[in-house]
Short mmCIF file of C-alpha atoms in Angstrom, two decimals:
data_model
loop_
_atom_site.label_atom_id
_atom_site.label_comp_id
_atom_site.label_asym_id
_atom_site.label_seq_id
_atom_site.Cartn_x
_atom_site.Cartn_y
_atom_site.Cartn_z
CA MET A 7 57.45 40.18 -14.33
CA ASN A 8 61.13 40.76 -14.58
CA LYS A 9 61.38 40.33 -11.08
CA PHE A 10 60.11 37.02 -11.35
CA ILE A 11 62.78 35.64 -13.76
CA ARG A 12 65.59 37.58 -12.03
CA LEU A 13 64.30 35.44 -8.52
CA LEU A 14 64.03 32.67 -11.14
CA ARG A 15 67.42 32.56 -12.04
CA ILE A 16 68.83 32.53 -8.27
CA GLU A 17 66.87 29.54 -7.93
CA PHE A 18 67.93 27.55 -10.69
CA LYS A 19 71.59 28.36 -9.32
CA ARG A 20 70.54 27.38 -5.46
CA ILE A 21 69.31 24.01 -7.23
CA PHE A 22 72.45 23.31 -9.53
CA ALA A 23 74.76 24.55 -6.07
CA ASN A 24 73.49 21.31 -3.83
CA ASP A 25 75.82 18.61 -5.67
CA VAL A 26 72.89 16.12 -2.99
CA LEU A 27 69.61 17.36 -4.76
CA LEU A 28 71.13 17.39 -8.11
CA ALA A 29 72.10 13.41 -7.87
CA ILE A 30 69.06 12.26 -6.47
CA PHE A 31 67.25 14.77 -8.94
CA PHE A 32 68.61 13.67 -12.14
CA GLY A 33 70.53 10.54 -11.32
CA ALA A 34 68.55 8.50 -9.07
CA PRO A 35 65.81 8.05 -12.00
CA VAL A 36 68.16 7.22 -14.34
CA LEU A 37 69.80 4.82 -11.97
CA TYR A 38 67.25 2.91 -10.60
CA GLY A 39 65.90 3.08 -14.06
CA ILE A 40 68.84 0.46 -15.71
CA LEU A 41 69.54 -1.11 -12.27
CA PHE A 42 65.89 -2.52 -12.05
CA GLY A 43 65.50 -3.05 -15.18
CA TYR A 44 68.26 -5.62 -15.89
CA VAL A 45 67.49 -7.02 -12.53
CA TYR A 46 63.88 -8.12 -14.45
CA GLN A 47 65.60 -8.44 -17.83
CA GLN A 48 65.38 -12.17 -18.05
CA ALA A 49 61.67 -11.43 -17.66
CA LYS A 50 60.80 -14.49 -15.64
CA VAL A 51 62.69 -17.45 -12.93
CA VAL A 52 64.80 -19.96 -14.82
CA ASP A 53 66.85 -22.42 -13.60
CA LEU A 54 66.07 -23.26 -10.54
CA PRO A 55 68.87 -25.87 -8.48
CA ILE A 56 67.08 -28.75 -6.88
CA VAL A 57 67.92 -31.99 -5.93
CA ILE A 58 66.70 -35.80 -6.44
CA ILE A 59 67.37 -38.52 -4.69
CA ASP A 60 66.41 -41.30 -6.66
CA GLN A 61 66.27 -44.72 -4.17
CA ASP A 62 64.92 -46.67 -6.82
CA ARG A 63 67.17 -46.56 -9.99
CA SER A 64 64.91 -47.40 -12.23
CA PRO A 65 64.07 -46.41 -15.83
CA THR A 66 61.19 -45.09 -14.62
CA SER A 67 62.71 -42.88 -12.29
CA ASP A 68 65.30 -42.31 -15.02
CA LYS A 69 62.29 -41.24 -16.92
CA ILE A 70 61.33 -38.35 -14.47
CA ILE A 71 64.79 -37.55 -14.14
CA ASP A 72 65.03 -36.67 -17.90
CA ALA A 73 61.32 -34.93 -17.56
CA PHE A 74 63.04 -32.41 -14.67
CA GLY A 75 65.89 -31.94 -16.63
CA ASP A 76 64.46 -30.85 -19.93
CA ASN A 77 61.71 -28.12 -18.23
CA GLU A 78 62.88 -24.81 -18.54
CA GLY A 79 62.09 -23.43 -15.03
CA LEU A 80 64.34 -26.17 -12.93
CA LEU A 81 68.00 -27.17 -13.53
CA VAL A 82 68.76 -30.40 -11.74
CA SER A 83 72.08 -29.43 -9.83
CA ASP A 84 72.39 -33.07 -8.43
CA VAL A 85 71.21 -36.62 -8.52
CA ARG A 86 71.87 -38.90 -5.64
CA TYR A 87 71.45 -42.07 -4.31
CA THR A 88 71.06 -41.41 -0.77
CA ALA A 89 70.10 -37.83 0.94
CA GLY A 90 73.04 -37.35 3.04
CA ASN A 91 73.29 -33.98 4.67
CA LEU A 92 71.33 -32.15 2.27
CA ILE A 93 69.97 -30.09 5.58
CA ASP A 94 72.81 -28.68 5.13
CA GLU A 95 74.08 -27.80 2.35
CA MET A 96 70.93 -26.00 1.78
CA PRO A 97 71.83 -22.40 2.82
CA THR A 98 74.30 -22.62 0.98
CA GLN A 99 73.84 -24.44 -2.47
CA GLN A 100 70.30 -22.38 -2.21
CA TYR A 101 68.35 -25.77 -3.88
CA ALA A 102 65.02 -24.83 -4.60
CA ALA A 103 63.41 -28.05 -3.64
CA VAL A 104 64.75 -31.60 -3.01
CA ILE A 105 62.85 -34.83 -4.53
CA THR A 106 62.85 -37.97 -3.35
CA LEU A 107 61.84 -40.97 -5.76
CA PRO A 108 61.72 -44.50 -2.87
CA SER A 109 62.67 -47.45 -3.48
CA ASN A 110 60.00 -49.75 -5.39
CA PHE A 111 59.06 -46.87 -7.01
CA GLU A 112 58.46 -48.10 -10.29
CA ALA A 113 56.98 -51.90 -9.23
CA ASP A 114 54.93 -50.23 -6.93
CA VAL A 115 53.34 -48.11 -9.59
CA PHE A 116 52.68 -51.30 -11.52
CA GLN A 117 51.16 -52.72 -9.45
CA LYS A 118 49.06 -49.59 -8.79
CA LYS A 119 50.21 -49.24 -4.95
CA HIS A 120 50.56 -45.45 -5.83
CA PRO A 121 53.86 -44.69 -4.66
CA GLU A 122 54.25 -41.45 -2.93
CA ILE A 123 57.12 -38.80 -4.20
CA ARG A 124 58.19 -36.54 -2.04
CA VAL A 125 58.96 -32.84 -3.01
CA ASP A 126 60.64 -30.73 -0.03
CA LEU A 127 60.92 -26.80 -0.92
CA ASN A 128 62.91 -24.45 0.49
CA MET A 129 60.56 -21.76 1.31
CA ALA A 130 63.18 -19.53 2.21
CA ASN A 131 62.60 -17.67 -0.47
CA ILE A 132 58.92 -17.93 -1.34
CA LEU A 133 58.92 -16.11 -4.91
CA ASN A 134 61.24 -19.07 -6.01
CA ALA A 135 59.42 -21.69 -3.62
CA ASN A 136 56.11 -21.13 -5.18
CA THR A 137 58.03 -21.21 -8.86
CA ALA A 138 59.76 -24.29 -8.25
CA SER A 139 56.79 -25.49 -6.92
CA ASN A 140 54.68 -24.91 -10.12
CA HIS A 141 56.87 -26.64 -12.25
CA ILE A 142 57.78 -29.14 -10.08
CA GLN A 143 53.95 -30.27 -10.36
CA ALA A 144 53.76 -29.80 -13.91
CA VAL A 145 56.19 -32.29 -14.86
CA LEU A 146 54.95 -34.91 -12.24
CA LEU A 147 51.03 -34.24 -13.22
CA THR A 148 52.61 -34.91 -16.92
CA LEU A 149 54.18 -37.79 -16.13
CA ASN A 150 51.64 -39.31 -13.68
CA ALA A 151 48.72 -38.86 -16.73
CA GLY A 152 50.90 -40.84 -18.80
CA MET A 153 52.26 -43.46 -17.23
CA GLU A 154 48.16 -44.11 -16.62
CA ILE A 155 47.23 -44.13 -19.98
CA GLU A 156 50.52 -46.21 -20.68
CA GLY A 157 49.13 -49.03 -17.72
CA LEU A 158 45.24 -48.68 -19.43
CA LYS A 159 47.47 -49.61 -23.19
CA LYS A 160 48.72 -52.45 -21.58
CA GLN A 161 45.45 -53.73 -20.45
CA GLY A 162 44.72 -53.76 -23.86
CA MET A 163 42.80 -50.47 -24.06
CA HIS A 164 42.99 -48.40 -27.82
CA PRO A 165 45.17 -45.32 -27.33
CA ALA A 166 42.48 -42.88 -28.06
CA GLN A 167 40.20 -44.86 -25.66
CA ALA A 168 42.85 -44.85 -23.08
CA LYS A 169 43.26 -41.12 -23.22
CA ALA A 170 39.62 -40.41 -23.14
CA SER A 171 39.66 -42.48 -20.23
CA TYR A 172 41.76 -40.72 -18.15
CA GLU A 173 41.30 -37.07 -19.50
CA SER A 174 37.98 -36.55 -18.27
CA PHE A 175 37.94 -32.87 -19.18
CA LYS A 176 40.21 -30.65 -20.81
CA ILE A 177 42.14 -27.25 -19.51
CA ASN A 178 42.32 -24.23 -21.40
CA ILE A 179 44.26 -21.43 -19.87
CA ASN A 180 44.24 -18.33 -21.92
CA LYS A 181 46.66 -15.69 -19.79
CA LEU A 182 45.67 -11.81 -20.59
CA TYR A 183 47.29 -8.83 -19.42
CA ASN A 184 51.01 -10.12 -19.44
CA SER A 185 50.40 -13.50 -20.97
CA THR A 186 54.23 -14.42 -20.75
CA GLY A 187 54.59 -13.46 -17.27
CA ASN A 188 57.24 -10.79 -17.73
CA TYR A 189 58.48 -9.64 -14.44
CA VAL A 190 59.76 -6.48 -16.07
CA THR A 191 56.57 -5.91 -17.15
CA PHE A 192 55.10 -6.02 -13.57
CA MET A 193 57.60 -4.89 -11.60
CA LEU A 194 59.15 -2.14 -13.34
CA PRO A 195 56.38 0.26 -13.43
CA GLY A 196 55.81 0.23 -9.64
CA LEU A 197 59.22 0.60 -9.29
CA LEU A 198 59.54 3.61 -11.05
CA GLY A 199 56.68 5.44 -10.20
CA GLY A 200 57.90 4.60 -6.51
CA ILE A 201 61.07 6.45 -7.00
CA MET A 202 59.47 9.71 -9.27
CA GLN A 203 57.46 9.80 -6.06
CA GLN A 204 60.48 9.81 -3.55
CA ILE A 205 63.17 12.26 -5.62
CA ILE A 206 59.76 14.51 -5.99
CA PHE A 207 59.68 15.00 -2.29
CA LEU A 208 62.79 14.87 -1.49
CA ALA A 209 63.79 17.62 -3.93
CA MET A 210 60.95 19.58 -3.07
CA ALA A 211 61.76 19.18 1.05
CA LEU A 212 64.75 21.47 0.48
CA VAL A 213 63.23 24.87 -1.20
CA PHE A 214 62.10 26.24 1.55
CA SER A 215 64.22 24.50 4.67
CA ARG A 216 67.21 25.47 3.58
CA ASP A 217 66.03 28.66 2.73
CA PHE A 218 65.00 29.06 6.29
CA GLU A 219 68.47 27.31 7.88
CA ASP A 220 70.71 30.05 5.83
CA GLY A 221 68.61 32.96 5.99
CA TYR A 222 67.19 33.35 2.06
CA PHE A 223 63.88 33.32 3.29
CA ARG A 224 64.41 36.70 4.66
CA THR A 225 65.63 38.09 1.24
CA LEU A 226 62.31 36.80 -0.63
CA VAL A 227 59.98 38.02 2.74
CA LYS A 228 61.15 41.30 1.21
CA GLU A 229 60.64 40.79 -2.51
CA SER A 230 56.93 39.66 -2.18
CA LYS A 231 55.07 38.99 0.98
CA SER A 232 52.47 36.70 -1.34
CA SER A 233 52.95 33.03 0.08
CA LEU A 234 51.40 32.18 -3.63
CA TYR A 235 53.88 34.15 -5.33
CA LEU A 236 57.01 32.61 -3.62
CA ILE A 237 55.16 29.04 -4.36
CA ALA A 238 54.77 29.50 -7.75
CA LEU A 239 58.46 31.26 -7.17
CA LYS A 240 59.69 27.71 -5.86
CA THR A 241 57.93 25.26 -7.96
CA THR A 242 58.58 26.62 -11.66
CA PRO A 243 61.96 25.37 -12.10
CA PHE A 244 61.08 22.06 -10.86
CA LEU A 245 57.97 22.11 -13.18
CA ILE A 246 60.25 22.91 -16.25
CA MET A 247 62.84 19.76 -15.52
CA LEU A 248 60.35 17.35 -14.48
CA PRO A 249 58.78 16.25 -17.99
CA LEU A 250 62.15 15.69 -19.04
CA ILE A 251 62.58 13.28 -16.20
CA TRP A 252 59.44 11.81 -16.98
CA LEU A 253 60.68 11.40 -20.20
CA VAL A 254 63.67 9.24 -19.81
CA VAL A 255 62.13 7.27 -17.37
CA ALA A 256 58.98 6.69 -19.57
CA LEU A 257 61.52 5.45 -21.93
CA PHE A 258 62.83 2.95 -20.22
CA PHE A 259 59.78 0.90 -21.19
CA PRO A 260 59.90 0.44 -24.36
CA TYR A 261 64.30 0.31 -24.19
CA PHE A 262 63.31 -3.07 -21.92
CA ASN A 263 60.89 -3.98 -24.28
CA VAL A 264 57.74 -3.87 -21.76
CA ASP A 265 54.69 -3.74 -23.78
CA ILE A 266 52.46 -1.62 -22.43
CA ASN A 267 50.16 1.50 -23.44
CA ILE A 268 51.44 4.52 -21.64
CA PHE A 269 51.55 6.88 -24.11
CA ASN A 270 48.28 8.52 -24.23
CA PHE A 271 46.36 11.47 -22.98
CA PRO A 272 44.78 9.46 -19.59
CA MET A 273 48.06 8.33 -18.55
CA PHE A 274 49.50 12.18 -19.25
CA VAL A 275 46.47 13.33 -16.78
CA LEU A 276 47.47 10.77 -14.36
CA VAL A 277 51.23 11.50 -14.33
CA VAL A 278 51.04 15.58 -14.33
CA LEU A 279 49.00 14.72 -11.23
CA LEU A 280 50.75 12.61 -9.27
CA THR A 281 53.68 15.40 -9.88
CA PHE A 282 51.67 18.11 -8.49
CA ALA A 283 50.61 15.90 -5.29
CA SER A 284 54.33 14.71 -4.69
CA ILE A 285 55.26 18.97 -5.24
CA PHE A 286 53.03 19.99 -2.85
CA ILE A 287 52.96 17.11 0.04
CA GLY A 288 57.03 17.97 -0.18
CA MET A 289 56.85 21.61 -0.36
CA LEU A 290 54.44 21.65 2.92
CA PHE A 291 57.24 19.21 4.68
CA SER A 292 59.81 22.08 3.63
CA ILE A 293 57.34 24.94 5.13
CA ALA A 294 56.75 23.58 8.44
CA ILE A 295 60.00 22.11 8.95
CA PRO A 296 62.65 24.32 8.61
CA SER A 297 65.59 21.67 9.03
CA GLN A 298 66.29 20.23 5.73
CA LEU A 299 67.88 17.03 7.45
CA LYS A 300 64.45 16.31 8.88
CA ALA A 301 62.28 17.60 6.51
CA THR A 302 63.54 14.62 4.22
CA GLU A 303 63.69 12.10 7.27
CA LEU A 304 60.17 12.42 7.46
CA LEU A 305 59.20 12.36 3.55
CA MET A 306 61.50 9.29 3.52
CA VAL A 307 58.94 7.72 6.53
CA ILE A 308 56.13 8.27 4.03
CA SER A 309 57.80 7.41 0.80
CA THR A 310 59.61 4.54 1.89
CA PRO A 311 56.83 1.68 2.63
CA ALA A 312 54.52 3.75 -0.19
CA PHE A 313 55.06 1.00 -2.41
CA ILE A 314 54.25 -1.95 -0.20
CA LEU A 315 51.13 -0.35 0.84
CA SER A 316 50.10 0.79 -2.41
CA GLY A 317 48.80 -2.86 -3.30
CA PHE A 318 50.71 -3.04 -6.42
CA THR A 319 52.51 -5.74 -5.49
CA TRP A 320 50.44 -7.41 -2.35
CA PRO A 321 46.72 -7.32 -2.35
CA THR A 322 45.14 -4.40 -0.43
CA MET A 323 42.05 -7.32 0.28
CA ALA A 324 45.34 -8.80 2.72
CA ILE A 325 46.29 -5.94 4.13
CA PRO A 326 44.39 -4.74 7.47
CA ASP A 327 41.67 -1.49 6.25
CA ALA A 328 43.34 1.28 9.15
CA ILE A 329 47.00 0.77 6.96
CA THR A 330 44.82 0.48 3.61
CA ASN A 331 42.80 3.12 4.21
CA ILE A 332 45.65 5.39 5.29
CA ALA A 333 48.11 4.44 2.18
CA GLN A 334 44.72 6.35 0.05
CA PHE A 335 45.97 9.67 0.79
CA ILE A 336 49.57 8.51 -0.18
CA PRO A 337 49.95 9.73 -4.34
CA LEU A 338 51.55 6.86 -5.16
CA THR A 339 48.59 3.87 -3.97
CA GLN A 340 46.28 6.29 -6.60
CA PHE A 341 48.64 6.40 -9.36
CA LEU A 342 49.34 2.91 -9.45
CA SER A 343 46.09 1.63 -8.90
CA GLY A 344 45.39 4.05 -12.22
CA PHE A 345 48.71 3.51 -14.29
CA ARG A 346 47.13 -0.73 -14.06
CA LYS A 347 43.93 0.21 -15.38
CA ILE A 348 45.31 2.94 -18.27
CA ALA A 349 48.31 0.63 -19.00
CA PHE A 350 47.53 -3.06 -18.68
CA TYR A 351 43.71 -2.59 -19.48
CA ASP A 352 43.25 0.32 -22.05
CA GLY A 353 41.31 2.16 -19.74
CA ASP A 354 40.50 6.26 -20.28
CA LEU A 355 39.58 8.84 -17.80
CA ALA A 356 36.33 8.00 -16.60
CA SER A 357 37.79 3.93 -15.41
CA ILE A 358 40.28 5.90 -13.41
CA LYS A 359 37.68 8.60 -11.84
CA PRO A 360 38.46 7.50 -8.34
CA GLU A 361 41.81 7.44 -8.38
CA LEU A 362 41.99 11.32 -9.89
CA GLY A 363 39.44 12.08 -7.64
CA MET A 364 41.77 11.31 -5.14
CA LEU A 365 44.65 12.80 -6.29
CA PHE A 366 42.77 15.94 -6.44
CA ILE A 367 41.71 15.94 -2.78
CA ILE A 368 45.25 14.99 -1.39
CA MET A 369 46.45 17.79 -3.90
CA ALA A 370 43.98 20.40 -2.84
CA VAL A 371 44.36 19.27 1.20
CA SER A 372 48.03 20.19 1.11
CA PHE A 373 48.01 23.23 -1.42
CA ILE A 374 45.45 25.03 1.26
CA ALA A 375 48.05 24.04 3.91
CA MET A 376 50.90 24.81 2.64
CA VAL A 377 49.61 28.46 1.64
CA ILE A 378 47.99 29.00 5.09
CA LEU A 379 51.81 28.33 6.93
CA LEU A 380 53.67 29.90 4.59
CA GLN A 381 51.73 33.21 4.93
CA LEU A 382 52.06 32.75 8.63
CA LYS A 383 55.56 32.75 8.38
CA ILE A 384 55.95 35.45 5.76
CA ARG A 385 53.64 37.33 8.48
CA LEU A 386 55.94 36.22 11.09
CA HIS A 387 59.13 37.41 9.56
CA ARG A 388 58.15 40.69 8.00
CA LYS A 389 57.01 41.32 11.57
CA LYS A 390 60.46 40.21 13.11
CA GLY A 391 62.25 42.47 10.52
CA LYS A 392 59.89 45.75 11.62
CA GLN A 393 61.39 45.23 14.71
CA ILE A 394 64.61 44.78 14.26
CA THR A 395 64.47 47.99 12.12
CA GLU A 396 63.03 50.00 14.87
#
């Protein structure tokens, strides 16, 4: 035990002597957590700039312009009477949409000629375009209904009857699980989960590869010929420090007023399994590739697309099966799937059984491969050591 504690102190010294590792391990979760939290703090997209081309210049078109101005999601940047060079302006001014009210619009409405309002969406940013489209449709549909009802009233129909004649049925939309459409609630869990997997990957990629490079591995082999002993030695410092990092990450949710349930036992189990799965994969690469640079580069190949492939933002049903099947073996995929079930749907351990099972498989395969490979390297180094002494 004394020998293990002595070697553990050396491990901590080696970890804290690596400025890059410290910056990644301690700085990245805090920095990115604050950065991403404030990026999405506004919660939803508002004040998307639009341009209205009013070719009619009538009281009805003025009413439509005022309605767009009252919508919180849209900002009427300019009202014009001719299109001018809008196509040239759109890239620089970043207009989300251009709405054209045609000539004789009011007269055609009164004469039941069903004039057409043209909406040109800027699809360079699909999120902005979809948000703008929803707000524009909401405004125009409301105005359309109001004009239709007013027309029936002018024909002598009673107001209640006019409304009933136009409204064949009512629609009641009840938004569940993030009812406000808050982007912090939607994006922050996935981004922080991806960051934690990545920092664990990168930190563990250095533990053995660094020892191979600077020759410290020979010292470790003299201390113990057991791969399990060395794995425990290398893992212990991170198991001591990671709970603190996870706590800091968890506190970002109440700090940014993300109203989800994360402080519970199922979430604790899910976090523990993600941690160990990431540790074992990172350590496996560190043992297999005796170069810090190459080990971290290859792990980046896995971690960089992990968030996209996880299905957290883009549905897996829209991803080819071959890619989806590969993504199932990335710990983040299972973590985010289980996270959503627990945090948003109040799931228990039984509800995340498939995710837990897959994380166990990833852990087991990585651990067994790591133990076998490390034992082979220990035997090889000891054999070389004996040959040198002889």
